[in-house]
Amino acid sequence: MNIILIKSLISILLSAFIVIFLGKIILQYIYSNNIILNKKNNDLNQKKIPIIGGFIILISILTTILILSNYKNIYIIIMLITTIWLGLTGLIDDLFKIQSKGVNPFFKIISQAILGLIIGLIICLNDNISFKEHKKDYKYAEYHHYDRIIIDKTQYRFYEKNLLLNIFFFKKENIFYKKMFFILMTIIIIISTSNGSNLTDGLDGLLATISILIGCLLYIYTTISSSYILSNYFNSAYIPNIKELNIFISAFLGSCLGFLWYNVYPAKMFMGDTGSLTIGGIIAVVSILIRKEIFLPIYCGIFVIELISVIIQVSYFKYTKYKYKTGYRIFNMTPLHHHYQLNNIHESKITNRFIIINAILCVITIIISL
């Protein structure tokens, strides 16, 4: 059996066990000592739930990766930077929320933008981050009368053959500007996905379950891209040295599974911004590293819907307030799941339907991309 597959399976089990084990110990300690480490649930009722889940998820992912993966691999280094950076950003916000309303939203956006700049620069400047394409061996076909597909020896950088950049650049070959816009694209993807994930985290079990669906999809894509045979069969680019990323994705999946043990309705803990910002960032960066960012708005459809609902609500309110001196709202409350809650739909039904929608979107993504 493939060693990466074995490590992936162990990674899922180990990370899930760490979350469940630590969760039980920390919850018992919090309740037995009456520690205030919580906030109002969804801001729609008065029960208070500890927001320690994100911190436990971070510990689980980092511990599992340091034990099972090659942390000198450039793709693992990038994911560790992403996890720690956004984890600390969310943790600062969660600590402030215990006593106040949290940090200024611009602090989180600036932090996400700086991370996007760092990740973009690493991808553009590191020679170990590249991919190869499959091509037909015409000489072999000429003499043997049937086709043979071989790996192109040319190593392409991520900014060189990027569908999104080709759309905006109309296939111009200006490398400097392609690098600059690749970095800008990375920043935008990380900011939007991380904040979309943060806004989705509002109902028991919603974000964790959606993240598991997306994580499974990313694992499939990474497995295909890391294999010469599979990448050839599915007409995908071959990305050398990316196998280790499967171990990270497995740790991510296991941590979300373990967190669900305490987060299914009725939740005993929330992940807070520490978890939700990190989850969105992980999904964004993995999507960029496996060159599937163009499909991200589809398989992260719920994130997109939640984010757009907030943008529409805030924009319309400000517009009507400026024009009519009184602000009006399109939705009862945003993000969108709160709108349905205020329409007296039970949160479990909303959660299940959102999960079904995102599962369908993941299937559509597979059909389109493969």
Short mmCIF file of C-alpha atoms in Angstrom, two decimals:
data_model
loop_
_atom_site.label_atom_id
_atom_site.label_comp_id
_atom_site.label_asym_id
_atom_site.label_seq_id
_atom_site.Cartn_x
_atom_site.Cartn_y
_atom_site.Cartn_z
CA MET A 1 0.00 0.00 0.00
CA ASN A 2 1.21 3.52 -0.80
CA ILE A 3 3.08 5.07 2.14
CA ILE A 4 1.32 8.43 1.61
CA LEU A 5 -2.06 6.70 1.79
CA ILE A 6 -1.08 4.95 5.03
CA LYS A 7 0.16 8.21 6.53
CA SER A 8 -3.04 9.93 5.38
CA LEU A 9 -5.24 7.39 7.15
CA ILE A 10 -3.16 7.62 10.33
CA SER A 11 -3.28 11.42 10.05
CA ILE A 12 -7.09 11.45 9.97
CA LEU A 13 -7.35 9.16 13.00
CA LEU A 14 -4.64 10.91 15.01
CA SER A 15 -5.91 14.44 14.41
CA ALA A 16 -9.51 13.44 15.20
CA PHE A 17 -8.37 11.74 18.41
CA ILE A 18 -6.36 14.82 19.48
CA VAL A 19 -9.37 17.12 19.03
CA ILE A 20 -11.76 14.79 20.88
CA PHE A 21 -9.28 14.13 23.69
CA LEU A 22 -8.22 17.77 24.19
CA GLY A 23 -11.81 18.96 23.79
CA LYS A 24 -13.02 16.79 26.64
CA ILE A 25 -10.21 17.86 28.99
CA ILE A 26 -10.51 21.57 28.22
CA LEU A 27 -14.31 21.62 28.45
CA GLN A 28 -14.21 19.89 31.83
CA TYR A 29 -11.62 22.38 33.07
CA ILE A 30 -13.61 25.39 31.82
CA TYR A 31 -16.89 24.31 33.38
CA SER A 32 -15.38 23.11 36.66
CA ASN A 33 -13.55 26.42 37.17
CA ASN A 34 -16.29 28.71 35.77
CA ILE A 35 -13.86 30.26 33.28
CA ILE A 36 -15.39 32.88 30.98
CA LEU A 37 -14.18 31.89 27.53
CA ASN A 38 -17.29 32.23 25.46
CA LYS A 39 -19.70 34.41 23.53
CA LYS A 40 -23.38 34.41 22.68
CA ASN A 41 -24.46 31.65 20.32
CA ASN A 42 -25.18 33.19 16.87
CA ASP A 43 -26.18 36.45 18.59
CA LEU A 44 -29.75 35.16 18.34
CA ASN A 45 -30.14 33.57 21.76
CA GLN A 46 -28.69 33.89 25.21
CA LYS A 47 -26.85 30.62 25.71
CA LYS A 48 -23.08 30.92 25.87
CA ILE A 49 -20.69 28.42 24.33
CA PRO A 50 -16.88 28.27 24.71
CA ILE A 51 -15.02 29.40 21.58
CA ILE A 52 -12.00 27.14 22.04
CA GLY A 53 -12.61 24.79 19.11
CA GLY A 54 -10.39 26.68 16.67
CA PHE A 55 -7.43 26.59 19.05
CA ILE A 56 -7.84 22.82 19.47
CA ILE A 57 -8.06 22.36 15.69
CA LEU A 58 -4.81 24.29 15.29
CA ILE A 59 -3.03 22.16 17.89
CA SER A 60 -4.34 18.99 16.24
CA ILE A 61 -3.23 19.92 12.71
CA LEU A 62 0.22 21.16 13.75
CA THR A 63 0.93 18.18 16.00
CA THR A 64 -0.14 15.65 13.37
CA ILE A 65 1.92 17.33 10.63
CA LEU A 66 5.05 17.52 12.75
CA ILE A 67 4.74 13.81 13.59
CA LEU A 68 3.77 12.33 10.21
CA SER A 69 4.88 14.62 7.39
CA ASN A 70 8.13 15.88 5.94
CA TYR A 71 7.97 19.42 7.27
CA LYS A 72 10.93 20.39 5.05
CA ASN A 73 8.73 19.95 1.97
CA ILE A 74 7.98 23.40 0.52
CA TYR A 75 4.24 22.70 0.22
CA ILE A 76 4.05 21.68 3.89
CA ILE A 77 6.03 24.80 4.85
CA ILE A 78 3.52 26.97 3.00
CA MET A 79 0.60 25.27 4.74
CA LEU A 80 2.23 25.60 8.16
CA ILE A 81 2.77 29.33 7.55
CA THR A 82 -0.88 29.68 6.50
CA THR A 83 -2.21 27.74 9.49
CA ILE A 84 -0.11 29.52 12.12
CA TRP A 85 -0.57 32.99 10.61
CA LEU A 86 -4.36 32.90 10.30
CA GLY A 87 -4.67 30.94 13.55
CA LEU A 88 -2.90 33.72 15.43
CA THR A 89 -4.97 36.36 13.62
CA GLY A 90 -8.21 34.64 14.65
CA LEU A 91 -6.95 33.97 18.18
CA ILE A 92 -6.24 37.67 18.73
CA ASP A 93 -9.77 38.50 17.57
CA ASP A 94 -11.32 35.80 19.79
CA LEU A 95 -9.41 37.03 22.86
CA PHE A 96 -10.63 40.56 22.24
CA LYS A 97 -14.21 39.32 21.79
CA ILE A 98 -14.25 37.93 25.32
CA GLN A 99 -14.13 41.46 26.68
CA SER A 100 -15.36 43.56 23.75
CA LYS A 101 -16.56 43.35 20.13
CA GLY A 102 -13.23 42.07 18.82
CA VAL A 103 -10.55 43.72 16.72
CA ASN A 104 -11.20 46.10 13.86
CA PRO A 105 -12.24 44.13 10.72
CA PHE A 106 -9.48 45.88 8.78
CA PHE A 107 -6.92 44.21 11.05
CA LYS A 108 -8.05 40.79 9.79
CA ILE A 109 -8.12 41.92 6.16
CA ILE A 110 -4.62 43.43 6.39
CA SER A 111 -3.32 40.27 8.06
CA GLN A 112 -4.87 38.11 5.32
CA ALA A 113 -3.42 40.40 2.63
CA ILE A 114 0.08 40.17 4.10
CA LEU A 115 -0.23 36.37 4.20
CA GLY A 116 -1.37 36.38 0.56
CA LEU A 117 1.66 38.49 -0.36
CA ILE A 118 4.01 36.08 1.43
CA ILE A 119 2.44 32.99 -0.15
CA GLY A 120 2.39 34.60 -3.60
CA LEU A 121 6.07 35.56 -3.35
CA ILE A 122 7.08 32.07 -2.20
CA ILE A 123 5.23 30.44 -5.11
CA CYS A 124 6.71 32.86 -7.64
CA LEU A 125 10.29 32.78 -6.35
CA ASN A 126 10.81 29.18 -5.21
CA ASP A 127 12.13 26.92 -7.98
CA ASN A 128 10.74 23.79 -6.30
CA ILE A 129 7.17 24.94 -6.93
CA SER A 130 6.36 24.04 -10.51
CA PHE A 131 4.37 21.64 -12.65
CA LYS A 132 4.78 19.60 -15.81
CA GLU A 133 2.35 18.89 -18.61
CA HIS A 134 1.68 15.73 -20.57
CA LYS A 135 2.37 15.74 -24.30
CA LYS A 136 2.15 13.31 -27.19
CA ASP A 137 5.36 11.57 -28.25
CA TYR A 138 5.10 12.16 -32.00
CA LYS A 139 8.28 10.24 -32.88
CA TYR A 140 7.01 7.15 -31.06
CA ALA A 141 3.62 7.47 -32.78
CA GLU A 142 5.27 7.79 -36.19
CA TYR A 143 7.18 4.50 -35.92
CA HIS A 144 4.76 2.44 -33.81
CA HIS A 145 1.50 3.77 -35.26
CA TYR A 146 -0.14 4.54 -31.94
CA ASP A 147 0.12 7.39 -29.46
CA ARG A 148 2.23 7.49 -26.34
CA ILE A 149 1.86 10.25 -23.77
CA ILE A 150 5.00 11.39 -21.98
CA ILE A 151 5.81 14.05 -19.40
CA ASP A 152 7.09 17.32 -20.83
CA LYS A 153 10.55 17.90 -19.34
CA THR A 154 9.86 21.63 -19.21
CA GLN A 155 8.95 22.84 -15.71
CA TYR A 156 6.35 25.58 -15.73
CA ARG A 157 5.87 28.06 -12.93
CA PHE A 158 2.37 28.58 -11.55
CA TYR A 159 2.10 32.09 -12.99
CA GLU A 160 3.19 30.99 -16.49
CA LYS A 161 0.23 28.82 -17.46
CA ASN A 162 -2.60 29.99 -15.24
CA LEU A 163 -6.07 30.03 -16.76
CA LEU A 164 -7.25 32.99 -14.68
CA LEU A 165 -4.20 35.05 -15.64
CA ASN A 166 -4.57 34.10 -19.30
CA ILE A 167 -8.16 35.35 -19.20
CA PHE A 168 -7.12 38.73 -17.80
CA PHE A 169 -3.91 39.05 -19.80
CA PHE A 170 -5.29 37.73 -23.08
CA LYS A 171 -2.28 35.37 -23.15
CA LYS A 172 0.37 38.11 -23.11
CA GLU A 173 3.86 36.92 -22.21
CA ASN A 174 4.94 39.71 -19.84
CA ILE A 175 6.41 37.63 -16.99
CA PHE A 176 6.84 40.53 -14.54
CA TYR A 177 3.22 41.58 -14.74
CA LYS A 178 2.06 37.97 -14.60
CA LYS A 179 3.98 37.56 -11.34
CA MET A 180 2.48 40.74 -9.91
CA PHE A 181 -1.05 39.77 -10.83
CA PHE A 182 -0.54 36.20 -9.64
CA ILE A 183 0.40 37.61 -6.23
CA LEU A 184 -2.63 39.94 -6.36
CA MET A 185 -4.85 36.99 -7.29
CA THR A 186 -3.44 35.01 -4.35
CA ILE A 187 -4.19 37.88 -1.96
CA ILE A 188 -7.78 38.23 -3.23
CA ILE A 189 -8.45 34.47 -3.05
CA ILE A 190 -7.14 34.19 0.52
CA ILE A 191 -9.06 37.26 1.75
CA SER A 192 -12.35 36.25 0.14
CA THR A 193 -12.22 32.54 1.05
CA SER A 194 -11.06 33.15 4.63
CA ASN A 195 -13.78 35.74 5.25
CA GLY A 196 -16.39 33.62 3.48
CA SER A 197 -15.51 30.75 5.82
CA ASN A 198 -15.67 33.10 8.80
CA LEU A 199 -19.17 34.26 7.84
CA THR A 200 -20.38 30.70 7.26
CA ASP A 201 -19.44 29.75 10.83
CA GLY A 202 -22.76 30.62 12.46
CA LEU A 203 -24.75 27.41 12.84
CA ASP A 204 -23.93 24.22 14.73
CA GLY A 205 -21.94 21.85 12.52
CA LEU A 206 -22.26 23.93 9.35
CA LEU A 207 -18.71 25.08 8.62
CA ALA A 208 -17.03 21.89 9.86
CA THR A 209 -19.18 19.63 7.67
CA ILE A 210 -18.82 21.81 4.57
CA SER A 211 -15.06 21.91 5.18
CA ILE A 212 -14.96 18.10 5.27
CA LEU A 213 -16.75 17.94 1.90
CA ILE A 214 -14.33 20.44 0.39
CA GLY A 215 -11.35 18.72 2.02
CA CYS A 216 -12.32 15.37 0.44
CA LEU A 217 -12.52 17.06 -2.96
CA LEU A 218 -9.10 18.69 -2.49
CA TYR A 219 -7.64 15.32 -1.45
CA ILE A 220 -8.87 13.79 -4.71
CA TYR A 221 -7.37 16.63 -6.75
CA THR A 222 -4.05 16.42 -4.90
CA THR A 223 -3.88 12.65 -5.40
CA ILE A 224 -4.42 13.10 -9.14
CA SER A 225 -1.89 15.92 -9.48
CA SER A 226 0.78 14.03 -7.53
CA SER A 227 0.56 10.92 -9.73
CA TYR A 228 2.06 10.69 -13.21
CA ILE A 229 -0.45 8.00 -14.23
CA LEU A 230 -3.58 9.62 -12.77
CA SER A 231 -2.69 13.12 -13.99
CA ASN A 232 -2.24 11.69 -17.48
CA TYR A 233 -5.55 9.79 -17.33
CA PHE A 234 -7.51 12.84 -16.14
CA ASN A 235 -5.63 15.23 -18.41
CA SER A 236 -4.32 17.21 -15.46
CA ALA A 237 -0.93 18.80 -14.82
CA TYR A 238 1.63 16.73 -12.93
CA ILE A 239 2.96 18.54 -9.83
CA PRO A 240 6.15 16.97 -8.43
CA ASN A 241 6.72 16.71 -4.66
CA ILE A 242 3.12 17.57 -3.78
CA LYS A 243 2.27 14.15 -2.31
CA GLU A 244 3.01 15.40 1.21
CA LEU A 245 0.10 17.80 0.87
CA ASN A 246 -2.27 14.82 1.15
CA ILE A 247 -1.05 14.26 4.72
CA PHE A 248 -1.84 17.86 5.59
CA ILE A 249 -5.31 17.65 4.03
CA SER A 250 -5.91 14.44 6.00
CA ALA A 251 -4.95 16.19 9.26
CA PHE A 252 -7.35 18.98 8.29
CA LEU A 253 -10.14 16.46 7.65
CA GLY A 254 -9.53 14.59 10.89
CA SER A 255 -9.50 17.81 12.92
CA CYS A 256 -12.83 18.89 11.43
CA LEU A 257 -14.29 15.43 12.12
CA GLY A 258 -13.09 15.53 15.72
CA PHE A 259 -14.46 19.04 16.17
CA LEU A 260 -17.87 17.89 14.92
CA TRP A 261 -18.01 15.59 17.95
CA TYR A 262 -18.63 18.72 20.05
CA ASN A 263 -20.13 21.01 17.41
CA VAL A 264 -23.14 19.07 16.13
CA TYR A 265 -26.47 20.45 17.30
CA PRO A 266 -26.69 21.39 20.13
CA ALA A 267 -23.07 22.56 20.11
CA LYS A 268 -20.84 22.29 23.17
CA MET A 269 -18.10 24.45 21.64
CA PHE A 270 -17.53 26.84 18.74
CA MET A 271 -14.37 27.24 16.69
CA GLY A 272 -14.40 31.05 16.74
CA ASP A 273 -12.35 33.13 14.33
CA THR A 274 -9.28 31.08 15.25
CA GLY A 275 -10.81 28.13 13.42
CA SER A 276 -12.99 29.74 10.77
CA LEU A 277 -10.34 32.12 9.38
CA THR A 278 -7.77 29.32 9.34
CA ILE A 279 -10.09 26.85 7.62
CA GLY A 280 -10.87 29.33 4.84
CA GLY A 281 -7.19 30.15 4.41
CA ILE A 282 -6.22 26.48 4.24
CA ILE A 283 -8.83 25.78 1.56
CA ALA A 284 -7.71 28.84 -0.44
CA VAL A 285 -3.98 28.06 -0.34
CA VAL A 286 -4.41 24.34 -1.10
CA SER A 287 -6.59 25.29 -4.09
CA ILE A 288 -3.83 27.56 -5.39
CA LEU A 289 -1.10 24.96 -4.82
CA ILE A 290 -2.98 22.28 -6.79
CA ARG A 291 -3.97 24.83 -9.47
CA LYS A 292 -7.74 24.48 -8.97
CA GLU A 293 -8.44 28.04 -7.83
CA ILE A 294 -10.62 28.71 -10.87
CA PHE A 295 -13.14 26.16 -9.54
CA LEU A 296 -13.03 27.49 -5.98
CA PRO A 297 -16.17 29.69 -6.31
CA ILE A 298 -18.10 26.53 -7.22
CA TYR A 299 -17.01 24.06 -4.54
CA CYS A 300 -16.94 26.87 -1.97
CA GLY A 301 -20.36 28.00 -3.16
CA ILE A 302 -21.84 28.41 0.34
CA PHE A 303 -18.91 30.65 1.32
CA VAL A 304 -19.59 32.76 -1.76
CA ILE A 305 -23.33 33.00 -1.06
CA GLU A 306 -22.77 33.99 2.58
CA LEU A 307 -20.15 36.59 1.61
CA ILE A 308 -22.25 38.09 -1.17
CA SER A 309 -25.30 38.32 1.11
CA VAL A 310 -23.30 40.46 3.56
CA ILE A 311 -21.89 42.66 0.79
CA ILE A 312 -25.36 43.22 -0.68
CA GLN A 313 -26.90 43.94 2.72
CA VAL A 314 -24.24 46.44 3.80
CA SER A 315 -24.07 48.15 0.39
CA TYR A 316 -27.85 48.52 0.09
CA PHE A 317 -28.16 49.80 3.65
CA LYS A 318 -25.47 52.46 3.10
CA TYR A 319 -26.96 53.44 -0.27
CA THR A 320 -30.51 53.88 1.06
CA LYS A 321 -29.25 55.71 4.13
CA TYR A 322 -27.34 58.14 1.92
CA LYS A 323 -30.22 58.63 -0.51
CA TYR A 324 -33.28 58.49 1.76
CA LYS A 325 -31.68 59.32 5.14
CA THR A 326 -32.96 55.96 6.38
CA GLY A 327 -31.19 52.66 5.84
CA TYR A 328 -33.16 49.72 4.46
CA ARG A 329 -32.26 46.04 4.42
CA ILE A 330 -32.89 43.36 1.81
CA PHE A 331 -32.50 40.44 4.24
CA ASN A 332 -33.77 40.19 7.80
CA MET A 333 -30.20 39.59 8.89
CA THR A 334 -26.92 38.51 7.35
CA PRO A 335 -25.03 36.25 6.77
CA LEU A 336 -27.79 34.49 4.89
CA HIS A 337 -28.31 31.62 7.33
CA HIS A 338 -29.48 34.13 9.97
CA HIS A 339 -32.11 35.41 7.53
CA TYR A 340 -33.66 31.94 7.45
CA GLN A 341 -33.38 31.61 11.22
CA LEU A 342 -35.44 34.78 11.64
CA ASN A 343 -38.01 33.26 9.29
CA ASN A 344 -38.55 30.56 11.96
CA ILE A 345 -36.71 27.78 10.13
CA HIS A 346 -34.89 25.53 12.59
CA GLU A 347 -31.11 25.83 12.41
CA SER A 348 -30.67 22.07 11.91
CA LYS A 349 -32.80 22.21 8.77
CA ILE A 350 -30.85 25.23 7.48
CA THR A 351 -27.55 23.49 8.21
CA ASN A 352 -28.55 20.26 6.49
CA ARG A 353 -29.83 22.04 3.39
CA PHE A 354 -26.70 24.20 3.10
CA ILE A 355 -24.59 21.04 3.40
CA ILE A 356 -26.63 19.31 0.68
CA ILE A 357 -26.20 22.34 -1.60
CA ASN A 358 -22.44 22.36 -1.11
CA ALA A 359 -22.23 18.59 -1.66
CA ILE A 360 -24.01 19.05 -4.99
CA LEU A 361 -21.61 21.87 -5.88
CA CYS A 362 -18.64 19.60 -5.13
CA VAL A 363 -20.05 16.92 -7.44
CA ILE A 364 -20.61 19.55 -10.16
CA THR A 365 -17.00 20.66 -9.73
CA ILE A 366 -15.73 17.11 -10.26
CA ILE A 367 -17.87 16.72 -13.39
CA ILE A 368 -16.66 20.03 -14.85
CA SER A 369 -12.99 19.71 -13.95
CA LEU A 370 -12.36 16.04 -14.69
#
